Coordinates of C-alpha atoms and ligand atoms in Angstrom, one line a residue:
M817 CA 106.4 -54.1 70.1
K818 CA 103.7 -56.5 68.6
S819 CA 102.8 -59.2 71.0
V820 CA 104.1 -63.0 70.2
M821 CA 99.6 -63.7 68.9
Q822 CA 99.9 -61.0 66.9
T823 CA 103.6 -61.1 66.0
L824 CA 103.1 -64.7 64.5
K825 CA 99.5 -64.4 63.0
D826 CA 101.2 -61.2 61.2
H827 CA 103.9 -63.6 60.3
V828 CA 104.9 -62.6 56.4
S829 CA 108.6 -63.5 54.7
I830 CA 109.8 -60.6 53.7
R831 CA 112.4 -60.3 50.9
E832 CA 111.9 -56.5 50.0
F833 CA 114.2 -53.9 52.6
I834 CA 115.1 -50.2 52.6
D835 CA 118.3 -49.1 53.0
K836 CA 119.2 -48.5 57.0
P837 CA 121.1 -50.8 59.3
I838 CA 119.9 -52.5 61.9
E839 CA 121.2 -50.8 65.2
D840 CA 124.6 -53.5 67.2
D841 CA 122.6 -53.2 70.5
L842 CA 119.2 -54.0 68.8
L843 CA 120.6 -57.1 67.0
M844 CA 122.5 -58.7 70.4
E845 CA 119.0 -57.9 72.1
L846 CA 117.4 -60.2 70.1
I847 CA 119.6 -62.7 69.5
D848 CA 120.2 -63.0 73.7
T849 CA 116.6 -63.4 73.6
A850 CA 116.7 -66.3 71.4
R851 CA 119.0 -67.9 73.2
R852 CA 115.8 -67.9 76.2
S853 CA 114.6 -70.7 73.8
P854 CA 114.0 -74.3 75.3
T855 CA 117.0 -76.9 74.3
S856 CA 117.8 -80.6 74.6
S857 CA 119.0 -81.2 77.6
N858 CA 120.3 -77.7 78.3
M859 CA 123.0 -78.5 75.3
Q860 CA 122.9 -75.2 73.4
A861 CA 123.9 -77.2 70.6
Y862 CA 123.5 -73.8 68.1
S863 CA 125.4 -71.0 67.2
F864 CA 124.4 -67.6 65.5
V865 CA 127.6 -66.9 62.6
V866 CA 126.2 -62.5 62.1
I867 CA 127.0 -61.2 59.2
R868 CA 126.8 -57.9 58.4
D869 CA 129.7 -56.7 55.8
R870 CA 128.3 -56.3 52.7
Q871 CA 130.8 -58.1 50.2
R872 CA 130.6 -61.2 52.8
I873 CA 126.2 -60.8 52.3
K874 CA 126.6 -60.5 48.4
H875 CA 128.6 -64.1 48.3
I876 CA 126.0 -66.0 50.9
A877 CA 123.5 -65.2 48.9
S878 CA 125.2 -66.7 45.7
L879 CA 126.0 -69.9 47.6
A880 CA 122.5 -70.0 49.1
G881 CA 121.6 -70.2 44.9
N882 CA 122.0 -67.1 44.2
Q883 CA 118.7 -65.6 46.2
K884 CA 119.6 -61.6 45.2
W885 CA 117.3 -60.1 47.4
I886 CA 119.3 -61.8 50.3
E887 CA 122.0 -59.0 49.1
N888 CA 119.5 -56.2 50.4
A889 CA 119.9 -57.7 54.0
A890 CA 121.0 -55.2 56.4
A891 CA 122.4 -58.8 57.8
F892 CA 122.8 -63.0 57.7
I893 CA 122.5 -65.0 60.3
A894 CA 123.5 -68.5 59.8
I895 CA 121.9 -70.4 62.4
C896 CA 124.3 -73.7 63.1
A897 CA 123.6 -76.6 64.7
D898 CA 127.4 -77.0 66.6
T899 CA 128.4 -80.3 68.2
Y900 CA 131.7 -78.5 68.7
R901 CA 131.7 -76.4 71.4
L902 CA 129.9 -79.9 73.0
Q903 CA 133.4 -81.7 72.4
K904 CA 135.5 -79.3 73.6
A905 CA 133.4 -80.0 76.4
A906 CA 133.4 -83.5 76.9
E907 CA 137.6 -83.5 76.3
I908 CA 137.8 -81.4 79.8
H909 CA 136.4 -84.6 80.6
E910 CA 138.7 -87.3 78.8
K911 CA 136.0 -88.0 76.5
N912 CA 134.6 -87.8 73.3
L913 CA 131.4 -86.6 72.3
A914 CA 129.6 -89.6 70.2
K915 CA 128.9 -89.2 66.8
N916 CA 125.4 -90.6 66.4
F917 CA 122.6 -89.7 64.6
E918 CA 120.6 -88.5 67.9
N919 CA 123.5 -85.9 68.2
F920 CA 122.9 -84.6 65.0
L921 CA 119.0 -84.3 65.6
V922 CA 118.8 -82.4 68.3
S923 CA 121.4 -79.8 67.9
S924 CA 120.0 -79.5 64.4
V925 CA 116.6 -79.2 66.5
D926 CA 117.8 -76.9 68.9
A927 CA 119.1 -74.4 66.0
A928 CA 116.4 -74.6 64.1
L929 CA 114.2 -73.4 68.0
V930 CA 116.2 -70.3 68.5
G931 CA 116.1 -69.6 64.8
M932 CA 112.3 -69.7 64.9
S933 CA 112.6 -67.6 68.1
L934 CA 115.1 -65.3 66.8
S935 CA 113.1 -64.4 63.6
L936 CA 110.0 -63.6 65.7
A937 CA 111.8 -61.2 68.2
A938 CA 113.1 -59.4 64.9
E939 CA 109.1 -59.4 63.9
S940 CA 107.6 -58.3 66.3
V941 CA 109.5 -54.8 66.5
G942 CA 109.4 -54.4 63.0
L943 CA 112.1 -56.3 61.2
G944 CA 111.5 -58.5 58.6
T945 CA 112.7 -61.5 57.6
T946 CA 113.4 -65.1 55.6
M947 CA 114.9 -68.2 56.4
V948 CA 117.2 -69.1 53.6
G949 CA 117.6 -73.1 53.3
G950 CA 119.2 -72.4 50.2
I951 CA 122.3 -72.0 52.1
R952 CA 122.4 -76.6 52.1
N953 CA 122.8 -76.2 48.6
R954 CA 127.2 -75.9 49.0
P955 CA 127.0 -76.7 53.1
I956 CA 131.2 -77.5 53.4
E957 CA 131.8 -74.1 50.6
V958 CA 130.1 -72.3 53.6
A959 CA 131.4 -74.2 56.0
R960 CA 134.4 -73.4 55.1
F961 CA 133.5 -68.9 54.0
L962 CA 132.5 -68.8 58.3
E963 CA 135.4 -71.0 59.5
L964 CA 133.5 -73.6 61.2
P965 CA 135.2 -76.0 62.7
E966 CA 134.0 -79.9 62.8
G967 CA 131.1 -80.5 63.4
V968 CA 128.8 -77.5 63.0
Y969 CA 127.0 -76.9 59.8
V970 CA 124.4 -73.9 58.7
V971 CA 120.9 -75.8 59.3
F972 CA 119.4 -72.2 57.9
G973 CA 119.9 -68.9 57.4
L974 CA 117.9 -65.8 58.2
A975 CA 117.5 -63.0 55.9
I976 CA 116.6 -60.0 58.4
G977 CA 116.2 -56.0 57.4
W978 CA 113.2 -53.3 57.6
P979 CA 110.9 -54.8 55.2
D980 CA 109.9 -51.8 52.7
W981 CA 106.1 -52.6 53.5
Q982 CA 105.2 -50.9 50.2
R983 CA 106.2 -53.8 48.2
V984 CA 106.1 -57.0 50.6
K985 CA 103.3 -59.3 49.1
P986 CA 100.0 -60.4 50.7
K987 CA 100.6 -62.9 53.6
K988 CA 100.2 -66.6 52.2
P989 CA 97.2 -68.7 53.0
R990 CA 98.0 -71.7 54.3
L991 CA 96.5 -75.5 54.4
P992 CA 93.0 -75.6 55.7
Q993 CA 93.4 -76.0 60.0
E994 CA 91.9 -79.7 59.7
A995 CA 94.3 -80.6 57.3
V996 CA 96.9 -80.0 59.4
T997 CA 95.2 -81.2 63.1
H998 CA 94.3 -83.8 64.4
Q999 CA 92.2 -84.5 67.4
E1000 CA 93.6 -87.7 69.5
T1001 CA 94.6 -89.9 66.7
Y1002 CA 95.6 -88.9 62.8
S1003 CA 92.6 -88.7 60.6
A1004 CA 93.4 -88.7 56.7
K1005 CA 89.0 -88.3 56.3
G1006 CA 88.9 -85.7 53.5
L1007 CA 92.8 -85.0 53.1
E1008 CA 92.6 -85.3 48.9
K1009 CA 89.8 -82.6 48.9
H1010 CA 91.9 -79.9 51.9
I1011 CA 94.6 -80.8 49.6
E1012 CA 92.4 -80.1 46.2
D1013 CA 91.1 -76.8 47.6
Y1014 CA 93.7 -74.9 49.0
D1015 CA 95.3 -75.8 45.6
H1016 CA 92.8 -73.5 44.2
V1017 CA 93.3 -71.0 46.8
L1018 CA 97.6 -70.7 46.8
Y1019 CA 96.7 -70.6 43.0
D1020 CA 95.1 -67.9 43.2
Y1021 CA 96.9 -66.4 45.6
Y1022 CA 100.1 -66.9 43.2
T1023 CA 97.9 -65.3 40.3
M1024 CA 96.7 -62.9 42.5
T1025 CA 101.2 -61.3 43.5
G1026 CA 101.8 -62.2 39.3
R1027 CA 104.3 -65.3 40.2
K1028 CA 103.6 -68.6 37.5
S1029 CA 102.3 -71.6 38.6
P1030 CA 100.7 -74.9 38.1
K1031 CA 96.9 -74.9 38.0
A1032 CA 97.3 -77.1 40.9
A1033 CA 99.5 -74.7 42.6
W1034 CA 100.3 -76.6 46.3
S1035 CA 100.8 -79.7 45.2
G1036 CA 101.9 -79.9 41.7
I1037 CA 104.7 -78.0 43.0
I1038 CA 105.8 -80.5 46.0
A1039 CA 105.1 -83.2 43.0
R1040 CA 108.2 -81.7 40.8
R1041 CA 110.2 -80.0 43.2
F1042 CA 110.1 -83.0 45.9
S1043 CA 109.4 -86.3 44.4
E1044 CA 112.9 -86.7 43.1
G1045 CA 115.0 -85.9 46.1
R1046 CA 116.8 -82.7 46.6
R1047 CA 120.0 -82.1 47.9
P1048 CA 121.3 -85.7 47.2
H1049 CA 124.9 -84.4 48.3
L1050 CA 124.0 -83.3 51.8
K1051 CA 124.4 -86.2 53.8
K1052 CA 127.8 -87.2 52.4
D1053 CA 129.0 -83.3 52.5
L1054 CA 127.6 -83.0 56.4
E1055 CA 129.5 -86.2 57.3
E1056 CA 132.5 -85.2 55.8
L1057 CA 131.1 -82.0 58.3
G1058 CA 131.3 -84.3 61.2
F1059 CA 128.2 -85.4 61.8
I1060 CA 127.2 -89.2 61.4
L1061 CA 123.9 -89.7 59.6
K1062 CA 123.3 -93.2 60.5
Ligands
FMN2584 C1 113.6 -73.2 56.7 C2 113.3 -72.8 56.1 C3 114.0 -72.6 54.4 C4 114.1 -71.6 53.6 N1 114.1 -70.9 53.0 C5 114.0 -70.4 52.1 C6 115.2 -70.0 50.9 O1 116.0 -70.0 50.7 N2 114.2 -68.6 50.5 C7 113.2 -68.4 50.6 O2 112.8 -66.9 49.9 N3 112.7 -68.9 50.9 C8 113.0 -69.8 52.6 N4 112.1 -70.4 52.8 C9 110.4 -69.5 53.6 C10 109.3 -70.1 53.0 O3 109.8 -70.0 51.0 C11 108.3 -70.1 53.6 O4 107.7 -69.6 54.4 C12 106.6 -70.2 52.7 O5 106.6 -70.1 52.0 C13 105.7 -69.6 53.5 O6 105.1 -68.6 52.8 P1 105.2 -66.7 54.1 O7 106.8 -67.5 55.2 O8 106.0 -65.6 53.4 O9 104.1 -67.1 54.8 C14 112.3 -70.7 53.9 C15 111.8 -70.8 55.2 C16 112.0 -72.6 55.6 C17 111.1 -72.5 57.3

């Protein structure tokens, strides 16, 4: 088992898996370990839905934007924000859970924390993972497929399996540390230069790994993919699933 520091230092998203299952006991131990994560006010406002049936993983891959590589994962774990259990707890005392933006945010943060912990625990024992935000492309169909009750949505999925190291790409470089770390107060000094430098570094990385990219490999993709605002349906869909976003 690798240390936390080493596991984080070695992280790379794994989308290339060998055909080998994950033992039940190991998967449950990983989930149980992730459950030690801090959680806002001890609400534990999350749930895991573990999918291992091959046909169901295939369907999940199609729901998550037709990401074919997911089909080869040993398991897909839907990391859900869960306010349903909180509502049930409130009902025991003849109350209702407040439906507000805070509860949406708290449950989403709780889910992100356990999801990250699960990924980290899995990577520490040699498994490979990739988080799958594409699962938010069609939240209502996903909720139906997983039979989620009201007040639960999938924040992201975790595709997990044993890596096929021969096909795994090298680690993706990050923005320079100074671009994301500020001392005492936020400083945007030199930011344009940091972005320009990173555009070059990432372009070289994409060229080396055979991926086509614009010359401005980071800022160009950010501008192209995110200036329009992705998933415009999301707010309405999440409201339909029982979350209040105002
Ligand atoms: C919340 C979240 C959602 C993501 N969704 C996807 C996804 O749908 N498909 C995918 O291939 N990678 C997805 N990723 C993986 C990122 O693309 C990846 O972490 C990032 O490019 C950095 O690469 P690295 O993890 O290999 O260092 C997601 C990552 C996060 C944190």
